[in-house]
CSV table of C-alpha atoms and ligand atoms in Angstrom, one decimal:
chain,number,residue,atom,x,y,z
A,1,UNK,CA,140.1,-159.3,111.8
A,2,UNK,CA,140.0,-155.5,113.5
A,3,UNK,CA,136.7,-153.9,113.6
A,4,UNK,CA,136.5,-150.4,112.9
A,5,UNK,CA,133.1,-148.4,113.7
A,6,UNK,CA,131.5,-145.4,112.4
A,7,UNK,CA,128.4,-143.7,111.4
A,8,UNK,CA,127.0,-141.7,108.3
A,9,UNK,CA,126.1,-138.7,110.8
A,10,UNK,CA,122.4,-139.6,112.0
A,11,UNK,CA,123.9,-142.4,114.9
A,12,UNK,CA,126.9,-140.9,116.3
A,13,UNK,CA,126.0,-141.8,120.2
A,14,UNK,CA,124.9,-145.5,119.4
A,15,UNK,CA,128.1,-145.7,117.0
A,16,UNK,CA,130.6,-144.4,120.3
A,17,UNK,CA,128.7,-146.5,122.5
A,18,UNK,CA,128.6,-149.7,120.1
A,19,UNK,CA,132.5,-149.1,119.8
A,20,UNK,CA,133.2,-148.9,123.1
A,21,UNK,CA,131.6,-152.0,124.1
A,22,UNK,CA,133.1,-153.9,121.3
A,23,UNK,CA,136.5,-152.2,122.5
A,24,UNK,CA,136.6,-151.4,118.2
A,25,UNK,CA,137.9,-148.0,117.0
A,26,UNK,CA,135.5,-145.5,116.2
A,27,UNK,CA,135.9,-143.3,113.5
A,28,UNK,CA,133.7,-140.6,112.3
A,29,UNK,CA,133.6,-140.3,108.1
A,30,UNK,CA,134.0,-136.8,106.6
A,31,UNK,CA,130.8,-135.9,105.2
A,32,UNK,CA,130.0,-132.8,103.5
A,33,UNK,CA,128.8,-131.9,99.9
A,34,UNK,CA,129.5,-129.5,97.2
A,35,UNK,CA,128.3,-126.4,96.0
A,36,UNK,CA,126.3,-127.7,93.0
A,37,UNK,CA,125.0,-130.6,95.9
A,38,UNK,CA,127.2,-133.2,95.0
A,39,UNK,CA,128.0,-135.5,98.0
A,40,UNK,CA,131.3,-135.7,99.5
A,41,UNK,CA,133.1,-138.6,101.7
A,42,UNK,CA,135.8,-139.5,103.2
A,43,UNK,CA,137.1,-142.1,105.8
A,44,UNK,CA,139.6,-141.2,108.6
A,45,UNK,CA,141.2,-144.4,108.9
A,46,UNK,CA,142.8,-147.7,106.8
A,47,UNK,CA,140.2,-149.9,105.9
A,48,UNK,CA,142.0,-152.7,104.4
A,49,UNK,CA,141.6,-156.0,105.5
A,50,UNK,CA,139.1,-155.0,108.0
A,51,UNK,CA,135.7,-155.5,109.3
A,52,UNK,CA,133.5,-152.3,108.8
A,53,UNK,CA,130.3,-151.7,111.1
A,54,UNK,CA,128.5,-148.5,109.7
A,55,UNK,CA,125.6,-147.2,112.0
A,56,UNK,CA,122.9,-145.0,110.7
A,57,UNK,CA,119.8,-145.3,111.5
A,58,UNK,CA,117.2,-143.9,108.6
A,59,UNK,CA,116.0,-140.8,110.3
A,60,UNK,CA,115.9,-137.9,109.7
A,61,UNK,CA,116.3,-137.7,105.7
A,62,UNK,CA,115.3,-141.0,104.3
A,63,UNK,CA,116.8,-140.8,101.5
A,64,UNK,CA,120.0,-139.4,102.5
A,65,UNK,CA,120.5,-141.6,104.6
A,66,UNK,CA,120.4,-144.6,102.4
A,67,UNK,CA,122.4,-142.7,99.9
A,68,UNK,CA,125.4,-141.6,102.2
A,69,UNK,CA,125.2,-145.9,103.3
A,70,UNK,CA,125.9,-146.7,99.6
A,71,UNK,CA,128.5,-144.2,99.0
A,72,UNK,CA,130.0,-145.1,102.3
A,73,UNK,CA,130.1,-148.8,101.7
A,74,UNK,CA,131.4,-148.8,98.0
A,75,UNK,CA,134.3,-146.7,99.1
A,76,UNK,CA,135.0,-148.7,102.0
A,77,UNK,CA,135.2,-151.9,99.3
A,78,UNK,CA,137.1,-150.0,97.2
A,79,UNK,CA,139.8,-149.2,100.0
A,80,UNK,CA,140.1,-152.9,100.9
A,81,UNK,CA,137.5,-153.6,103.8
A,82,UNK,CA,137.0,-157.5,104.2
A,83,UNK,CA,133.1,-157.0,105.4
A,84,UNK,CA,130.5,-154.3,105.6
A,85,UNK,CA,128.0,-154.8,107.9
A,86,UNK,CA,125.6,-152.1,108.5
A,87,UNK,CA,124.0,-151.5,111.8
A,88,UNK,CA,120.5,-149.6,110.9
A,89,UNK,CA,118.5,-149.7,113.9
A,90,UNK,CA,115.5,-148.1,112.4
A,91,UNK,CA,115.1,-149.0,108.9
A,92,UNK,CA,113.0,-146.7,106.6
A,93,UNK,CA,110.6,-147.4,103.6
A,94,UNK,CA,109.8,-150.7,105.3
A,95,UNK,CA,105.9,-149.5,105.1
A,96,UNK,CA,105.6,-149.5,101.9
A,97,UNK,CA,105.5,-152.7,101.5
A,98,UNK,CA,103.1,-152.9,98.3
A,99,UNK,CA,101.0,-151.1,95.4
A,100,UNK,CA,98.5,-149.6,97.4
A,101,UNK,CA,97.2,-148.0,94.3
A,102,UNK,CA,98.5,-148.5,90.5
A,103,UNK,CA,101.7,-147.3,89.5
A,104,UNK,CA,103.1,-146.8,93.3
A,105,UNK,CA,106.8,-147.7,94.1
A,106,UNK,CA,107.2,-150.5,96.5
A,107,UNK,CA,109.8,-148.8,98.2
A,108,UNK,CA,110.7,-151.7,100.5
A,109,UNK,CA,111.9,-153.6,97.7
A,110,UNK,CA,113.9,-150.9,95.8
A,111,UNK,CA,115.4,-149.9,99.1
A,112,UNK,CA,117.0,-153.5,99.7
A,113,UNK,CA,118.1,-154.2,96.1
A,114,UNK,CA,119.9,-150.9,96.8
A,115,UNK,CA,121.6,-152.6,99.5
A,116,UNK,CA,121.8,-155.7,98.4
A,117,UNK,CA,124.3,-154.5,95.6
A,118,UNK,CA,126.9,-152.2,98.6
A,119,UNK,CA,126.7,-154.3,101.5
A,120,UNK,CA,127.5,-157.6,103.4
A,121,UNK,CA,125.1,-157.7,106.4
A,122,UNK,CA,122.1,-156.1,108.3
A,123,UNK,CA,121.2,-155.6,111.2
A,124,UNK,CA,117.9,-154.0,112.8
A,125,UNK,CA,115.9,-153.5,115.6
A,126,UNK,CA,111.8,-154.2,114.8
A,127,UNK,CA,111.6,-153.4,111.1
A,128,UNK,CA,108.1,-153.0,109.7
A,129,UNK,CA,107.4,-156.4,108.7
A,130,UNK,CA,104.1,-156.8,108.1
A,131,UNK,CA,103.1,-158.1,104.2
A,132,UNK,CA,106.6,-158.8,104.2
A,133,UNK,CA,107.0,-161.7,106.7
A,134,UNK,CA,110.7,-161.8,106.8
A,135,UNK,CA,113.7,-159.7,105.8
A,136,UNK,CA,114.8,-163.0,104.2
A,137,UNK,CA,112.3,-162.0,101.7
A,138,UNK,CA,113.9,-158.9,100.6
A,139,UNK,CA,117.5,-159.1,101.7
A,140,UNK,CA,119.9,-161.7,99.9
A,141,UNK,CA,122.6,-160.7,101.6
A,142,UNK,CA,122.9,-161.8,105.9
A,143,UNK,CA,119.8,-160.4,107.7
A,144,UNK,CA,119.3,-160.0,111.2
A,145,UNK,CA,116.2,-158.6,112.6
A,146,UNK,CA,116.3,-158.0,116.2
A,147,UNK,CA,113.6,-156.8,118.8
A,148,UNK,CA,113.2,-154.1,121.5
A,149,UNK,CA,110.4,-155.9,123.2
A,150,UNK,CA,112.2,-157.3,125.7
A,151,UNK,CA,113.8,-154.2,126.7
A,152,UNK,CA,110.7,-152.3,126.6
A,153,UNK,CA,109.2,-155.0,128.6
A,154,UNK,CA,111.7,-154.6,131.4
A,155,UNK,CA,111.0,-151.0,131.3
A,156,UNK,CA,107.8,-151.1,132.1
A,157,UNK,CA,107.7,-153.8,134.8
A,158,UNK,CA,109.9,-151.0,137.0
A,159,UNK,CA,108.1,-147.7,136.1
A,160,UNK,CA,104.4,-148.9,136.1
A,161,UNK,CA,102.1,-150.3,138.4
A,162,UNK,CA,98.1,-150.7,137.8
A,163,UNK,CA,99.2,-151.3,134.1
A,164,UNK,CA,97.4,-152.6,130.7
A,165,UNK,CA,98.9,-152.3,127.1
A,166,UNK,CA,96.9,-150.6,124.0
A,167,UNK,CA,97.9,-151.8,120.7
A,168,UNK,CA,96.8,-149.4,118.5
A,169,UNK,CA,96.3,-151.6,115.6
A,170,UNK,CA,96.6,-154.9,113.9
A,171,UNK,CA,100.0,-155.0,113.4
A,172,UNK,CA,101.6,-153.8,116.7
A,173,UNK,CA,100.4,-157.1,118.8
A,174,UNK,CA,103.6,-157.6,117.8
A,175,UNK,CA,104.8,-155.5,120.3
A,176,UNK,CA,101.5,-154.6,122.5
A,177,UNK,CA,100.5,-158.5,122.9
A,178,UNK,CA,104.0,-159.9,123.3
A,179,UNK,CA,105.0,-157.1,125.9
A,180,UNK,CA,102.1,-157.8,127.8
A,181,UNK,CA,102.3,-161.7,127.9
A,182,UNK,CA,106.2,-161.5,129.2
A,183,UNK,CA,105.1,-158.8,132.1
A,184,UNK,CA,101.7,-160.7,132.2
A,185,UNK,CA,99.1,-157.9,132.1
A,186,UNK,CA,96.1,-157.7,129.9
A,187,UNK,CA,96.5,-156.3,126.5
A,188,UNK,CA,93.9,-155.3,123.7
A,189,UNK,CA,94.9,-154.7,120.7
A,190,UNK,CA,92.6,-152.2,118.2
A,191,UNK,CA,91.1,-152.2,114.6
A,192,UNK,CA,92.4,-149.0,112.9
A,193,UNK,CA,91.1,-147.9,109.6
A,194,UNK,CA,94.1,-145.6,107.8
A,195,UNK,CA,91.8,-143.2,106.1
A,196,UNK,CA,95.1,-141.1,104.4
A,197,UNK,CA,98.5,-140.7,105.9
A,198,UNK,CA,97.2,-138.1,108.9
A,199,UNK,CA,93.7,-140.0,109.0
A,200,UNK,CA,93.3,-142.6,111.1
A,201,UNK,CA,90.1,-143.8,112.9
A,202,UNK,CA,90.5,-146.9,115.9
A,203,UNK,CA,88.0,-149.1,117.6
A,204,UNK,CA,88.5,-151.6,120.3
A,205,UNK,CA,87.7,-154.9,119.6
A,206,UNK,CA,88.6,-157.2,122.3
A,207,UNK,CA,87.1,-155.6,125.2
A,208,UNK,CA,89.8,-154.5,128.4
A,209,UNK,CA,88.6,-153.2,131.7
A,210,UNK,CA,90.6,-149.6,131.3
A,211,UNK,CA,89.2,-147.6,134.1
A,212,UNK,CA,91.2,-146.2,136.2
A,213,UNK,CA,94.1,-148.3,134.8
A,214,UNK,CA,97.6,-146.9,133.5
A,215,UNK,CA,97.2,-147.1,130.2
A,216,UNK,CA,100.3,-147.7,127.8
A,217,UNK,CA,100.0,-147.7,124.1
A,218,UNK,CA,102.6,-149.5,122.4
A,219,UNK,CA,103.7,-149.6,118.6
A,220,UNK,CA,106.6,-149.8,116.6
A,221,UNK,CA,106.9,-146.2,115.2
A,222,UNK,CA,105.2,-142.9,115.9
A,223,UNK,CA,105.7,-141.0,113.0
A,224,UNK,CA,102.6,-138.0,113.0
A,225,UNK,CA,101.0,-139.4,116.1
A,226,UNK,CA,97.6,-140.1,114.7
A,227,UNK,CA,97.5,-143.6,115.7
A,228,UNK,CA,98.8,-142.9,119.3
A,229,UNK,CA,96.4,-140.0,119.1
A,230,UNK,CA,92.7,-142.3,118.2
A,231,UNK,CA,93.7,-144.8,120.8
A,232,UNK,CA,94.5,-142.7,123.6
A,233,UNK,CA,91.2,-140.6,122.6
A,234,UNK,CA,89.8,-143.9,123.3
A,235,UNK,CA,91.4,-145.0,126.3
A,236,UNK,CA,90.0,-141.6,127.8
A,237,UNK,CA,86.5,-142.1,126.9
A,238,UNK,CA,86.8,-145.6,128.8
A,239,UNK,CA,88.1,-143.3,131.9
A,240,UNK,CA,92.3,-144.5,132.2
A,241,UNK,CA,93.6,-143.0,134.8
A,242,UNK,CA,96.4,-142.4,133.1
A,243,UNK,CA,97.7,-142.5,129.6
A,244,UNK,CA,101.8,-143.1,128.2
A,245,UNK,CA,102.4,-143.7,124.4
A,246,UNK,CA,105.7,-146.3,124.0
A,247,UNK,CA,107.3,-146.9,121.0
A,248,UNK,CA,110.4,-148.4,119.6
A,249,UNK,CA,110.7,-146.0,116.6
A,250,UNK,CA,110.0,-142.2,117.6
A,251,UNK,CA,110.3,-140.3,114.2
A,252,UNK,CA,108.1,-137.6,115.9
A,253,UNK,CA,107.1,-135.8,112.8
A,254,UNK,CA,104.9,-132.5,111.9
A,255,UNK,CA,105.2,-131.9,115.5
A,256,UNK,CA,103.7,-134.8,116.7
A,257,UNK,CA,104.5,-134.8,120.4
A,258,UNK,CA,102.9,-131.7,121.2
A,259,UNK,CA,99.6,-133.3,119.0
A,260,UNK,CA,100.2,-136.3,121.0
A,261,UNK,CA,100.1,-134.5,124.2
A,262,UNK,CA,97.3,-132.3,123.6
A,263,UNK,CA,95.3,-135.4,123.2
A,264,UNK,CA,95.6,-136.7,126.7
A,265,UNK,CA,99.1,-138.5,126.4
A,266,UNK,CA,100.9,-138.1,130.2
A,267,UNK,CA,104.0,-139.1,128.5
A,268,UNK,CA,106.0,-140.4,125.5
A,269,UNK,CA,108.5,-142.9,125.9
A,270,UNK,CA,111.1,-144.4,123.2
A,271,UNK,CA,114.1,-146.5,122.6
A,272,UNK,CA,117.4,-145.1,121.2
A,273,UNK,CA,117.4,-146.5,117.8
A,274,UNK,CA,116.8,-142.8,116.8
A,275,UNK,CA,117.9,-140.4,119.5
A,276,UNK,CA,115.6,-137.9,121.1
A,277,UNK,CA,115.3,-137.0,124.5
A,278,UNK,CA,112.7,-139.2,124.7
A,279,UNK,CA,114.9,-142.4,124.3
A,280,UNK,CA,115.0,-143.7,127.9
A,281,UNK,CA,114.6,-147.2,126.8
A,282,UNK,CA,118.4,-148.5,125.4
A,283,UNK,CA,118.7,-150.9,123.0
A,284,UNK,CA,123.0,-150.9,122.9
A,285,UNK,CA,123.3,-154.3,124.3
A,286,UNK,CA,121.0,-156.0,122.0
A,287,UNK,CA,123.2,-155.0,118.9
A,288,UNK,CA,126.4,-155.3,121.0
A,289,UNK,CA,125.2,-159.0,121.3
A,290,UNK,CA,124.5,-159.7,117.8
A,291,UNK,CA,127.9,-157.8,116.8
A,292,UNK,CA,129.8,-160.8,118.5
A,293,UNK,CA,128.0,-163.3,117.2
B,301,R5P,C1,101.9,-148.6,111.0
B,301,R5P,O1,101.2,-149.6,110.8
B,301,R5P,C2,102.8,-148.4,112.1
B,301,R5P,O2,102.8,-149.6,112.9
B,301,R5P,C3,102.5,-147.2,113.0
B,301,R5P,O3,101.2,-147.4,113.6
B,301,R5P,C4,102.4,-146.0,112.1
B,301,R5P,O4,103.5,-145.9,111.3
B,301,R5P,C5,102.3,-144.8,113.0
B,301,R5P,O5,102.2,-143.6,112.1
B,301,R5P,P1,101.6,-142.3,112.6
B,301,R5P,O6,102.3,-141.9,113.9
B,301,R5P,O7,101.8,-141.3,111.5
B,301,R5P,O8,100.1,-142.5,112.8
């Protein structure tokens, strides 16, 4: 069965590149809205009897972007594709994982009834799992969860010496521990008390050696920076002799790398599952792989 490609406008590079590599066609969708707001969408190409891979990953626009998914993969049902698999390489609303206080949403929930009801498969890169132990849990559809760490791993064993990882809190020894233990160097991972969604407070708990260390804080996503922000404050008082902030996801909201910087950060690294020009770390391969499963 032919495999076509595209994207709903946030993924275009990692939908060419996926293409490419799967030697698929690509084909961009027609996108627009109109003037009363209504959405507007199109597909370039025949879809019956073929296999369609959608990229987007949920960034910016949250909820646009899970709309335009929908609309995209009912239409592409309704024109006779075989399979819709979407590719979202950051997955949004995945932190919202309960009722923090009566009469909340649990967005993570709504989000994958949503597409449990338009598409056949999913496939992401470190999704916020965290109450939620599995995507199993959510998703009835064919899940796939895949992780950056081994990537990010790799980068790091070739552009630091001198090093030891930060996680800033609980849930990143995911990352921060894991990375650590595969490039064996010694890793602490912090308490953090979320005081509001731009208050954060961290404390180390196990105790590191950090002076005059390179110091690299690892999490999933940096969205406002605060987390990146309390740990690196405390990496300086412990006297690092340098500081980078790595994550998979870089939302970079509210202008959080100049916030990030300002706090002592030398650098701010991220994969390309949303693309900035801080996305050295490429995660094309890892997809690619799972695609030809
Ligand atoms: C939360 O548990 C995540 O792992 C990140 O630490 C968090 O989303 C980062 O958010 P912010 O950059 O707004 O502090």
């Amino acid at each position: 069965m032919a495999t076509i490609v595209t994207d709903c406008g946030n993924s275009p590079q990692l939908a060419k590149r996926l293409a490419r590599k799967l030697r698929a066609k690509y084909s961009p969708l027609t996108i627009s809205s109109f003037p009363d707001g209504d959405i507007y969408l199109k597909f370039n190409t025949n879809l019956k009897n073929k296999k369609l891979v959608i990229v987007q990953s949920f960034q910016p626009h949250s909820d646009m972007s899970l709309f335009d998914v929908i609309w995209a993969a009912e239409t592409a049902k309704d024109l006779g594709a075989k399979k819709v698999t979407l590719v979202a390489p950051y997955l949004s609303y995945m932190r919202q994982d309960k009722r923090f206080n009566p009469g909340e949403a649990i967005s993570s929930h709504i989000m994958a009834k949503l597409l449990n009801n338009s598409i056949d498969k999913i496939i992401t890169i470190d999704p916020h799992l965290h109450r939620i132990p599995k995507l199993s849990k959510i998703f009835t559809i064919q899940n796939q969860a895949l992780t950056a760490n081994l990537v990010i791993a790799d980068y790091i064993q070739h552009h630091f010496k001198n090093a030891v990882i930060i996680g800033p809190d609980w849930e990143s020894y995911q990352w921060a521990e894991r990375i650590a233990n595969k490039i064996k160097v010694l890793s602490s991972v912090f308490r953090k008390t979320r005081h509001s969604s731009r208050k954060v407070t961290s404390k180390m708990i196990k105790p590191l050696e950090i002076k005059n260390k390179n110091v690299i804080i690892v999490d999933d996503i940096i969205s406002t920076g605060h987390t990146i922000i309390e740990a690196a404050k405390k990496a300086k008082q412990h006297k690092a002799k340098s500081i980078t902030a790595i994550c998979v996801h870089g939302l970079f909201v509210e202008n959080a790398l100049k916030k990030i910087q300002r706090s002592g950060v030398k650098q701010v690294l991220c994969t390309n599952t949303i693309q900035k020009p801080q996305s050295k770390i490429d995660i094309t391969d890892l997809i690619v792989k799972e695609l030809k499963r």
